[in-house]
Amino acid sequence: ESNSFVTDFVSSLSVDTQTLQNQIDELSTFSDTPAPSVTRILYSEKDVLARRYIKNLMGLAGLSVREDAVGNIFGTWTGDEPELPPVATGSHIDAIPYSGKYDGVIGVLGAIEAINVLKRSGFKPKRSLEVIMFTSEEPTRFGISCLGSRLLAGSETLANNLMSTVDGQNTSFLDAARSAGYANNLDDLSSVFLKKGSYSAFIELHIEQGPILEEEGTSIGVVTAIAAPASIKIDFEGNGGHAGAVLMPNRNDAGLAAAELALAVEKHVVESGSIDTVGTVGILELHPGAINSIPSRSHLEIDTRDIDEKRRNIVIEKIHQSATTIANNRRVRLSEFKIINQDPPALSDKLIIEATEAASKELNLTHKKMISRAYHDSLFMARGSPMGMIFIPCYKGYSHKPEEFSSSQDIANGVKVLALTLAKLSLY
Ligand code: HGY
Ligand code: MN
Ligand code: MN
Ligand code: MN
């Protein structure tokens, strides 16, 4: 485009920052825990209210709205050439217990506002633009991360497993989905799978969930790769018994086996040879959970990630070996060692990186390339179309806790870069 056109167009982009902030605040009230925390679990009553709120905003933005069998929500702005694969953007609004109000939300409310920004500027899309709100990016209810985008990416294994998956209260996935108005009399979920090439590009706006942009005073992160996540479920079983009467040599304490394994996770991760390897025991349950009863069962769930897939897989191997050794030494049974997901990393598409950098430059925003250590729906959308991500700074990098925060200015910057990048990708 001629330079003056670009400059005029760029300066015409204006974000309704106040309305967007009000929407972020209002959406955060659909929560099962008191403010400032947010808890919004898949298919819960609060999740259903929040979904209705998003669909309403999509309608007000003039998008045509549809939902698939598991509740991925699509809002479409039909372009001049609707037969071309559209450009998509989006994120999630589900929130893990006691978390914040920006993770995911910025990429859904911000994407709808980016559509409004483009409409207000008089932009006419060539390729249709689609905003996607993904079902259940967080693993909280059924232990599966990125459930909606995994299915969109065509995971047959997941589609089959979901037919027999239950949550911690023994509610089946299908019953939970039906209680929210989805998956009605369905005996398979393959209808959710996207055809290859459904989108010419997918780009997600998200808070960094790390401290780098804020520390360096950089406005925009251009994501080049998303780290490889994995999660493992482990159970140990011992004889339990009376905490006073059983002498130490006669014990086989499942709780201590879990404690030793948690420290082994830290050891294997720290000794991987790279700062990019991380590992957490985020869930550790002891049964029966009485102070004067030796734990007869322990349940651990481990989250381990690395930007290098092979290095991460070596850590998983070592964790498995430690679990077996600890079980033998402590004469407990390793009754479950189950890898729930062991995903490869994803690389962003060169063209989308360049478009995002160009948009940041035209908006006079400082920007830098960086990796995402958190996973996102983009990790799975990358399996079906070129992918990119835009990061904005967040306060001290805090996320997955109520102190999570991003300023209106940073959010507006992210929305403008998203709007301009969507415009560029739509005209390709
Ligand atoms: O855990 C993650 O990486 C994402 O924020 N759910
Ligand atoms: Mn998250
Ligand atoms: Mn997220
Ligand atoms: Mn278990």
Short mmCIF file of C-alpha atoms and ligand atoms in Angstrom, two decimals:
data_model
loop_
_atom_site.label_atom_id
_atom_site.label_comp_id
_atom_site.label_asym_id
_atom_site.label_seq_id
_atom_site.Cartn_x
_atom_site.Cartn_y
_atom_site.Cartn_z
CA GLU A 1 0.00 0.00 0.00
CA SER A 2 1.13 3.62 -0.49
CA ASN A 3 2.82 5.00 2.60
CA SER A 4 0.27 7.76 3.28
CA PHE A 5 -2.57 5.21 3.05
CA VAL A 6 -0.85 3.02 5.65
CA THR A 7 -0.15 5.98 7.93
CA ASP A 8 -3.72 7.25 7.67
CA PHE A 9 -5.14 3.77 8.21
CA VAL A 10 -2.85 3.08 11.17
CA SER A 11 -3.71 6.39 12.84
CA SER A 12 -7.41 5.66 12.32
CA LEU A 13 -7.20 2.59 14.55
CA SER A 14 -8.71 3.48 17.89
CA VAL A 15 -9.47 1.09 20.75
CA ASP A 16 -12.46 1.74 23.02
CA THR A 17 -10.25 1.13 26.06
CA GLN A 18 -12.87 1.96 28.68
CA THR A 19 -15.52 -0.36 27.25
CA LEU A 20 -12.94 -3.14 26.91
CA GLN A 21 -11.84 -2.68 30.54
CA ASN A 22 -15.50 -2.75 31.65
CA GLN A 23 -15.98 -6.01 29.73
CA ILE A 24 -12.88 -7.57 31.34
CA ASP A 25 -14.19 -6.55 34.76
CA GLU A 26 -17.72 -7.77 34.05
CA LEU A 27 -16.55 -11.13 32.66
CA SER A 28 -14.45 -11.65 35.81
CA THR A 29 -17.65 -11.58 37.91
CA PHE A 30 -18.69 -14.93 36.39
CA SER A 31 -16.56 -16.78 38.92
CA ASP A 32 -16.94 -19.47 41.60
CA THR A 33 -14.48 -17.70 43.91
CA PRO A 34 -14.57 -14.15 45.31
CA ALA A 35 -12.85 -11.21 43.56
CA PRO A 36 -10.06 -10.50 42.86
CA SER A 37 -9.66 -14.24 42.14
CA VAL A 38 -11.39 -15.86 39.18
CA THR A 39 -12.41 -19.53 38.96
CA ARG A 40 -14.34 -20.55 35.86
CA ILE A 41 -14.48 -24.27 35.19
CA LEU A 42 -15.57 -25.95 31.96
CA TYR A 43 -19.37 -26.29 31.57
CA SER A 44 -20.03 -24.95 35.08
CA GLU A 45 -22.93 -22.56 35.59
CA LYS A 46 -20.49 -19.61 35.61
CA ASP A 47 -18.85 -20.89 32.42
CA VAL A 48 -22.26 -21.03 30.71
CA LEU A 49 -23.05 -17.44 31.81
CA ALA A 50 -19.64 -16.29 30.56
CA ARG A 51 -20.21 -18.05 27.21
CA ARG A 52 -23.54 -16.25 26.82
CA TYR A 53 -21.76 -12.95 27.58
CA ILE A 54 -19.15 -13.61 24.86
CA LYS A 55 -21.74 -14.67 22.28
CA ASN A 56 -23.65 -11.45 22.97
CA LEU A 57 -20.53 -9.32 22.43
CA MET A 58 -19.79 -11.20 19.21
CA GLY A 59 -23.35 -10.43 18.04
CA LEU A 60 -22.99 -6.75 18.95
CA ALA A 61 -19.77 -6.68 16.89
CA GLY A 62 -21.83 -7.85 13.90
CA LEU A 63 -20.24 -11.32 13.83
CA SER A 64 -22.29 -14.35 12.86
CA VAL A 65 -21.99 -16.82 15.73
CA ARG A 66 -21.89 -20.62 15.71
CA GLU A 67 -20.81 -23.27 18.22
CA ASP A 68 -19.50 -26.80 17.67
CA ALA A 69 -20.34 -29.99 19.56
CA VAL A 70 -18.04 -29.24 22.52
CA GLY A 71 -18.74 -25.52 22.68
CA ASN A 72 -15.90 -23.96 20.69
CA ILE A 73 -17.55 -20.65 19.73
CA PHE A 74 -16.89 -19.00 16.31
CA GLY A 75 -17.76 -15.39 15.42
CA THR A 76 -17.33 -14.59 11.71
CA TRP A 77 -16.99 -11.29 9.82
CA THR A 78 -17.60 -12.35 6.22
CA GLY A 79 -15.06 -10.84 3.82
CA ASP A 80 -15.32 -9.88 0.12
CA GLU A 81 -13.91 -13.27 -0.85
CA PRO A 82 -15.61 -15.67 1.57
CA GLU A 83 -14.55 -18.69 -0.48
CA LEU A 84 -10.92 -18.10 0.59
CA PRO A 85 -9.78 -19.73 3.88
CA PRO A 86 -10.44 -17.12 6.60
CA VAL A 87 -7.98 -15.62 9.05
CA ALA A 88 -8.75 -16.67 12.62
CA THR A 89 -7.86 -15.31 16.03
CA GLY A 90 -8.97 -16.21 19.54
CA SER A 91 -8.19 -17.66 22.94
CA HIS A 92 -10.00 -19.03 26.02
CA ILE A 93 -12.01 -17.70 28.95
CA ASP A 94 -11.91 -20.67 31.32
CA ALA A 95 -9.88 -19.97 34.44
CA ILE A 96 -8.14 -22.36 36.86
CA PRO A 97 -9.09 -22.08 40.55
CA TYR A 98 -8.11 -18.81 42.25
CA SER A 99 -6.51 -17.33 39.14
CA GLY A 100 -6.71 -13.93 37.44
CA LYS A 101 -8.96 -12.11 35.00
CA TYR A 102 -6.62 -11.58 32.02
CA ASP A 103 -5.24 -15.05 31.06
CA GLY A 104 -7.05 -15.99 27.83
CA VAL A 105 -9.67 -13.27 28.24
CA ILE A 106 -7.43 -10.68 26.54
CA GLY A 107 -7.36 -12.87 23.42
CA VAL A 108 -11.14 -13.21 23.28
CA LEU A 109 -12.46 -9.79 24.37
CA GLY A 110 -9.43 -8.16 22.75
CA ALA A 111 -10.11 -10.00 19.50
CA ILE A 112 -13.76 -8.87 19.45
CA GLU A 113 -12.58 -5.31 20.13
CA ALA A 114 -10.00 -5.67 17.30
CA ILE A 115 -12.92 -6.45 14.98
CA ASN A 116 -14.71 -3.33 16.27
CA VAL A 117 -11.53 -1.28 15.74
CA LEU A 118 -11.34 -2.42 12.11
CA LYS A 119 -15.06 -1.80 11.53
CA ARG A 120 -14.77 1.69 13.01
CA SER A 121 -11.84 2.42 10.68
CA GLY A 122 -13.89 1.48 7.61
CA PHE A 123 -11.66 -1.54 6.84
CA LYS A 124 -13.16 -4.14 4.46
CA PRO A 125 -11.76 -7.66 4.89
CA LYS A 126 -10.95 -9.72 1.78
CA ARG A 127 -10.55 -13.02 3.66
CA SER A 128 -13.24 -13.40 6.31
CA LEU A 129 -12.07 -12.80 9.87
CA GLU A 130 -13.08 -15.30 12.55
CA VAL A 131 -12.90 -14.93 16.35
CA ILE A 132 -12.74 -18.28 18.19
CA MET A 133 -13.43 -18.82 21.89
CA PHE A 134 -11.90 -22.25 22.60
CA THR A 135 -13.57 -24.65 25.00
CA SER A 136 -11.49 -25.53 28.06
CA GLU A 137 -7.89 -24.49 27.43
CA GLU A 138 -7.20 -25.26 31.11
CA PRO A 139 -6.90 -28.91 32.28
CA THR A 140 -8.79 -28.28 35.53
CA ARG A 141 -12.00 -30.33 35.17
CA PHE A 142 -11.04 -33.35 33.05
CA GLY A 143 -7.23 -33.16 33.28
CA ILE A 144 -6.92 -32.43 29.57
CA SER A 145 -5.31 -29.14 28.50
CA CYS A 146 -6.50 -27.39 25.32
CA LEU A 147 -9.42 -29.83 25.01
CA GLY A 148 -11.29 -27.73 22.41
CA SER A 149 -8.29 -26.87 20.23
CA ARG A 150 -6.94 -30.45 20.43
CA LEU A 151 -10.24 -31.65 18.96
CA LEU A 152 -10.22 -28.89 16.32
CA ALA A 153 -6.72 -30.11 15.41
CA GLY A 154 -8.26 -33.56 14.79
CA SER A 155 -7.16 -35.65 17.79
CA GLU A 156 -8.88 -39.02 17.24
CA THR A 157 -7.46 -40.34 20.53
CA LEU A 158 -9.03 -37.50 22.46
CA ALA A 159 -12.37 -37.81 20.63
CA ASN A 160 -12.47 -41.51 21.62
CA ASN A 161 -11.21 -41.01 25.18
CA LEU A 162 -13.81 -38.32 25.85
CA MET A 163 -16.55 -40.93 25.39
CA SER A 164 -15.42 -42.48 28.69
CA THR A 165 -13.82 -39.54 30.51
CA VAL A 166 -15.19 -38.51 33.91
CA ASP A 167 -14.28 -35.64 36.23
CA GLY A 168 -13.35 -35.77 39.94
CA GLN A 169 -17.04 -36.02 40.89
CA ASN A 170 -17.55 -38.91 38.48
CA THR A 171 -19.57 -36.77 36.04
CA SER A 172 -18.92 -37.88 32.49
CA PHE A 173 -17.61 -35.40 29.92
CA LEU A 174 -20.70 -36.01 27.79
CA ASP A 175 -23.13 -35.37 30.68
CA ALA A 176 -21.24 -32.20 31.61
CA ALA A 177 -21.25 -31.02 27.98
CA ARG A 178 -24.97 -31.77 27.66
CA SER A 179 -25.73 -29.88 30.89
CA ALA A 180 -24.23 -26.84 29.13
CA GLY A 181 -26.28 -27.47 25.97
CA TYR A 182 -23.64 -29.24 23.84
CA ALA A 183 -22.89 -32.75 22.51
CA ASN A 184 -26.60 -33.64 22.35
CA ASN A 185 -27.22 -37.32 21.46
CA LEU A 186 -23.75 -37.52 19.96
CA ASP A 187 -21.85 -40.77 19.99
CA ASP A 188 -18.72 -39.29 18.52
CA LEU A 189 -16.99 -35.92 18.47
CA SER A 190 -15.26 -36.09 15.09
CA SER A 191 -17.65 -33.39 13.84
CA VAL A 192 -15.44 -30.96 15.80
CA PHE A 193 -12.34 -31.74 13.69
CA LEU A 194 -11.39 -28.85 11.37
CA LYS A 195 -10.57 -29.74 7.78
CA LYS A 196 -6.90 -29.14 6.87
CA GLY A 197 -6.38 -25.62 5.55
CA SER A 198 -9.53 -24.28 7.23
CA TYR A 199 -7.68 -21.09 8.02
CA SER A 200 -4.97 -19.20 6.12
CA ALA A 201 -3.58 -18.04 9.47
CA PHE A 202 -4.34 -18.25 13.19
CA ILE A 203 -3.04 -15.61 15.59
CA GLU A 204 -3.62 -15.32 19.35
CA LEU A 205 -3.26 -12.28 21.61
CA HIS A 206 -2.26 -13.24 25.19
CA ILE A 207 -0.59 -11.82 28.28
CA GLU A 208 3.07 -12.94 28.48
CA GLN A 209 2.63 -14.80 31.78
CA GLY A 210 6.32 -13.99 32.34
CA PRO A 211 8.31 -10.89 33.43
CA ILE A 212 10.48 -10.17 30.36
CA LEU A 213 8.43 -7.54 28.49
CA GLU A 214 7.68 -5.55 31.62
CA GLU A 215 11.32 -5.76 32.87
CA GLU A 216 12.67 -4.58 29.51
CA GLY A 217 9.95 -1.98 28.95
CA THR A 218 8.97 -3.57 25.64
CA SER A 219 5.36 -3.19 24.52
CA ILE A 220 4.87 -6.23 22.28
CA GLY A 221 6.17 -9.81 22.29
CA VAL A 222 6.26 -11.57 18.90
CA VAL A 223 6.16 -15.27 19.76
CA THR A 224 8.45 -17.49 17.67
CA ALA A 225 7.76 -20.85 19.39
CA ILE A 226 5.62 -22.45 22.11
CA ALA A 227 7.31 -24.82 24.59
CA ALA A 228 6.50 -28.55 24.64
CA PRO A 229 4.16 -29.40 27.57
CA ALA A 230 3.62 -32.79 29.23
CA SER A 231 1.61 -34.02 32.24
CA ILE A 232 1.84 -37.27 34.21
CA LYS A 233 -0.50 -38.86 36.80
CA ILE A 234 1.03 -41.11 39.44
CA ASP A 235 -0.39 -43.25 42.30
CA PHE A 236 1.53 -45.00 45.08
CA GLU A 237 -0.12 -47.57 47.39
CA GLY A 238 1.08 -48.83 50.79
CA ASN A 239 -0.48 -50.57 53.80
CA GLY A 240 -1.25 -47.40 55.72
CA GLY A 241 -2.04 -48.00 59.40
CA HIS A 242 -2.03 -46.35 62.79
CA ALA A 243 0.32 -43.35 62.96
CA GLY A 244 1.21 -44.18 66.55
CA ALA A 245 1.25 -47.93 66.71
CA VAL A 246 3.18 -48.96 63.57
CA LEU A 247 6.95 -48.71 64.18
CA MET A 248 8.99 -47.01 61.49
CA PRO A 249 10.74 -50.18 60.14
CA ASN A 250 7.31 -51.70 59.52
CA ARG A 251 5.90 -48.82 57.51
CA ASN A 252 5.53 -48.41 53.75
CA ASP A 253 4.31 -44.84 53.66
CA ALA A 254 2.78 -43.81 50.30
CA GLY A 255 2.99 -40.16 51.36
CA LEU A 256 6.75 -40.25 51.79
CA ALA A 257 7.10 -41.97 48.41
CA ALA A 258 5.21 -39.04 46.87
CA ALA A 259 7.37 -36.52 48.72
CA GLU A 260 10.57 -38.21 47.55
CA LEU A 261 9.32 -38.32 43.95
CA ALA A 262 8.42 -34.62 44.04
CA LEU A 263 12.01 -33.83 45.01
CA ALA A 264 13.24 -36.21 42.29
CA VAL A 265 11.21 -34.24 39.71
CA GLU A 266 12.99 -31.06 40.80
CA LYS A 267 16.39 -32.83 40.63
CA HIS A 268 15.90 -34.25 37.11
CA VAL A 269 14.59 -30.91 35.82
CA VAL A 270 17.34 -28.78 37.37
CA GLU A 271 20.00 -31.25 36.13
CA SER A 272 18.62 -31.31 32.55
CA GLY A 273 21.42 -28.99 31.38
CA SER A 274 19.12 -26.13 30.45
CA ILE A 275 17.23 -23.33 32.21
CA ASP A 276 14.41 -23.99 29.73
CA THR A 277 13.41 -27.25 31.45
CA VAL A 278 10.71 -26.81 34.11
CA GLY A 279 8.70 -29.16 36.31
CA THR A 280 5.99 -28.85 38.98
CA VAL A 281 4.00 -31.23 41.17
CA GLY A 282 0.79 -29.17 41.08
CA ILE A 283 -1.47 -31.81 42.65
CA LEU A 284 -0.51 -34.02 45.62
CA GLU A 285 -3.29 -35.88 47.43
CA LEU A 286 -2.87 -38.22 50.43
CA HIS A 287 -5.41 -40.88 51.37
CA PRO A 288 -7.14 -41.12 53.85
CA GLY A 289 -5.87 -37.63 54.72
CA ALA A 290 -6.16 -38.05 58.49
CA ILE A 291 -3.31 -36.74 60.65
CA ASN A 292 -2.98 -39.97 62.62
CA SER A 293 -3.25 -42.38 59.70
CA ILE A 294 -0.19 -43.42 57.65
CA PRO A 295 -1.04 -42.51 54.00
CA SER A 296 -2.05 -45.74 52.27
CA ARG A 297 -2.38 -43.99 48.91
CA SER A 298 -0.87 -40.91 47.30
CA HIS A 299 -1.78 -39.28 44.01
CA LEU A 300 0.58 -36.84 42.23
CA GLU A 301 0.13 -34.89 39.01
CA ILE A 302 3.30 -33.56 37.39
CA ASP A 303 3.56 -30.79 34.79
CA THR A 304 6.92 -30.71 32.98
CA ARG A 305 7.88 -28.65 29.93
CA ASP A 306 10.84 -27.63 27.78
CA ILE A 307 11.35 -25.77 24.55
CA ASP A 308 13.41 -28.84 23.49
CA GLU A 309 11.15 -31.89 23.15
CA LYS A 310 13.94 -34.53 23.40
CA ARG A 311 15.31 -33.00 26.60
CA ARG A 312 11.81 -32.96 28.08
CA ASN A 313 11.26 -36.61 27.16
CA ILE A 314 14.54 -37.57 28.90
CA VAL A 315 13.21 -35.91 32.07
CA ILE A 316 9.97 -37.93 31.79
CA GLU A 317 12.03 -41.13 31.46
CA LYS A 318 14.05 -40.23 34.56
CA ILE A 319 10.89 -39.44 36.54
CA HIS A 320 9.52 -42.85 35.60
CA GLN A 321 12.75 -44.57 36.73
CA SER A 322 12.71 -42.65 40.03
CA ALA A 323 9.09 -43.60 40.65
CA THR A 324 9.97 -47.29 40.24
CA THR A 325 13.11 -47.07 42.39
CA ILE A 326 11.30 -45.19 45.15
CA ALA A 327 8.46 -47.73 45.09
CA ASN A 328 10.93 -50.62 45.47
CA ASN A 329 12.95 -48.96 48.22
CA ARG A 330 9.87 -48.07 50.21
CA ARG A 331 8.01 -51.31 49.47
CA VAL A 332 4.99 -49.39 48.09
CA ARG A 333 3.19 -50.21 44.87
CA LEU A 334 3.46 -47.85 41.89
CA SER A 335 -0.18 -48.48 40.95
CA GLU A 336 -0.37 -45.81 38.26
CA PHE A 337 2.17 -44.02 36.06
CA LYS A 338 0.12 -42.42 33.27
CA ILE A 339 1.35 -39.86 30.78
CA ILE A 340 -1.71 -37.71 30.07
CA ASN A 341 -0.14 -35.61 27.32
CA GLN A 342 3.36 -35.38 25.86
CA ASP A 343 3.09 -32.71 23.16
CA PRO A 344 5.71 -31.42 20.71
CA PRO A 345 6.53 -27.68 20.67
CA ALA A 346 5.12 -25.48 17.89
CA LEU A 347 6.95 -22.95 15.71
CA SER A 348 5.27 -19.71 14.63
CA ASP A 349 4.89 -19.05 10.91
CA LYS A 350 7.54 -16.73 9.40
CA LEU A 351 4.98 -14.63 7.48
CA ILE A 352 2.84 -14.08 10.56
CA ILE A 353 5.92 -13.12 12.59
CA GLU A 354 6.85 -10.58 9.89
CA ALA A 355 3.28 -9.21 9.69
CA THR A 356 3.18 -8.80 13.46
CA GLU A 357 6.57 -7.07 13.54
CA ALA A 358 5.53 -4.75 10.70
CA ALA A 359 2.30 -3.89 12.51
CA SER A 360 4.21 -3.14 15.73
CA LYS A 361 6.65 -0.93 13.79
CA GLU A 362 3.86 0.97 12.01
CA LEU A 363 2.24 1.56 15.40
CA ASN A 364 5.58 2.79 16.80
CA LEU A 365 5.51 0.07 19.45
CA THR A 366 8.71 -1.51 20.77
CA HIS A 367 8.64 -5.25 20.18
CA LYS A 368 10.84 -8.31 20.50
CA LYS A 369 10.78 -11.95 19.43
CA MET A 370 10.42 -14.43 22.25
CA ILE A 371 9.29 -17.97 23.07
CA SER A 372 6.15 -18.85 25.01
CA ARG A 373 6.84 -21.05 28.02
CA ALA A 374 3.11 -21.34 28.71
CA TYR A 375 1.07 -23.43 26.32
CA HIS A 376 -1.91 -22.01 24.45
CA ASP A 377 -4.60 -23.07 22.01
CA SER A 378 -2.17 -21.80 19.35
CA LEU A 379 -0.01 -24.88 20.10
CA PHE A 380 -2.75 -27.04 18.53
CA MET A 381 -4.05 -24.58 15.94
CA ALA A 382 -0.48 -24.70 14.57
CA ARG A 383 -1.16 -28.31 13.50
CA GLY A 384 -3.76 -27.17 10.98
CA SER A 385 -2.69 -23.69 9.86
CA PRO A 386 0.17 -21.17 10.05
CA MET A 387 0.24 -19.80 13.63
CA GLY A 388 1.43 -16.69 15.43
CA MET A 389 1.05 -15.12 18.88
CA ILE A 390 1.19 -11.57 20.22
CA PHE A 391 2.20 -11.03 23.86
CA ILE A 392 1.57 -7.99 26.02
CA PRO A 393 3.36 -7.29 29.32
CA CYS A 394 1.74 -8.33 32.60
CA TYR A 395 2.55 -7.15 36.11
CA LYS A 396 5.73 -8.87 37.35
CA GLY A 397 4.88 -11.73 34.99
CA TYR A 398 2.23 -12.89 37.46
CA SER A 399 -0.37 -15.35 36.12
CA HIS A 400 -2.55 -18.19 37.41
CA LYS A 401 -3.03 -16.12 40.55
CA PRO A 402 -5.36 -13.21 41.51
CA GLU A 403 -2.55 -10.61 41.30
CA GLU A 404 -2.47 -11.12 37.50
CA PHE A 405 -2.72 -7.67 35.85
CA SER A 406 -2.21 -5.90 32.51
CA SER A 407 -2.67 -2.13 32.07
CA SER A 408 -5.33 -0.69 29.76
CA GLN A 409 -2.52 0.87 27.72
CA ASP A 410 -0.75 -2.45 27.22
CA ILE A 411 -4.05 -4.13 26.36
CA ALA A 412 -4.90 -1.38 23.85
CA ASN A 413 -1.44 -1.76 22.26
CA GLY A 414 -2.01 -5.50 21.88
CA VAL A 415 -5.46 -5.01 20.39
CA LYS A 416 -4.13 -2.50 17.85
CA VAL A 417 -1.30 -4.80 16.78
CA LEU A 418 -3.81 -7.65 16.49
CA ALA A 419 -6.23 -5.49 14.44
CA LEU A 420 -3.50 -4.30 12.05
CA THR A 421 -2.02 -7.80 11.70
CA LEU A 422 -5.47 -9.29 11.01
CA ALA A 423 -6.01 -6.59 8.35
CA LYS A 424 -2.70 -7.47 6.69
CA LEU A 425 -3.38 -11.22 6.80
CA SER A 426 -6.93 -10.73 5.51
CA LEU A 427 -5.67 -8.87 2.42
CA TYR A 428 -3.00 -11.52 1.55
O1 HGY B 1 -0.54 -23.85 31.77
C1 HGY B 1 -0.43 -23.14 30.80
O2 HGY B 1 0.62 -23.05 30.22
C2 HGY B 1 -1.61 -22.34 30.28
O3 HGY B 1 -1.57 -21.05 30.82
N1 HGY B 1 -2.86 -22.99 30.60
MN MN B 2 -3.64 -20.45 31.82
MN MN B 3 -4.02 -18.89 28.67
MN MN B 4 -4.80 -41.64 40.41
#
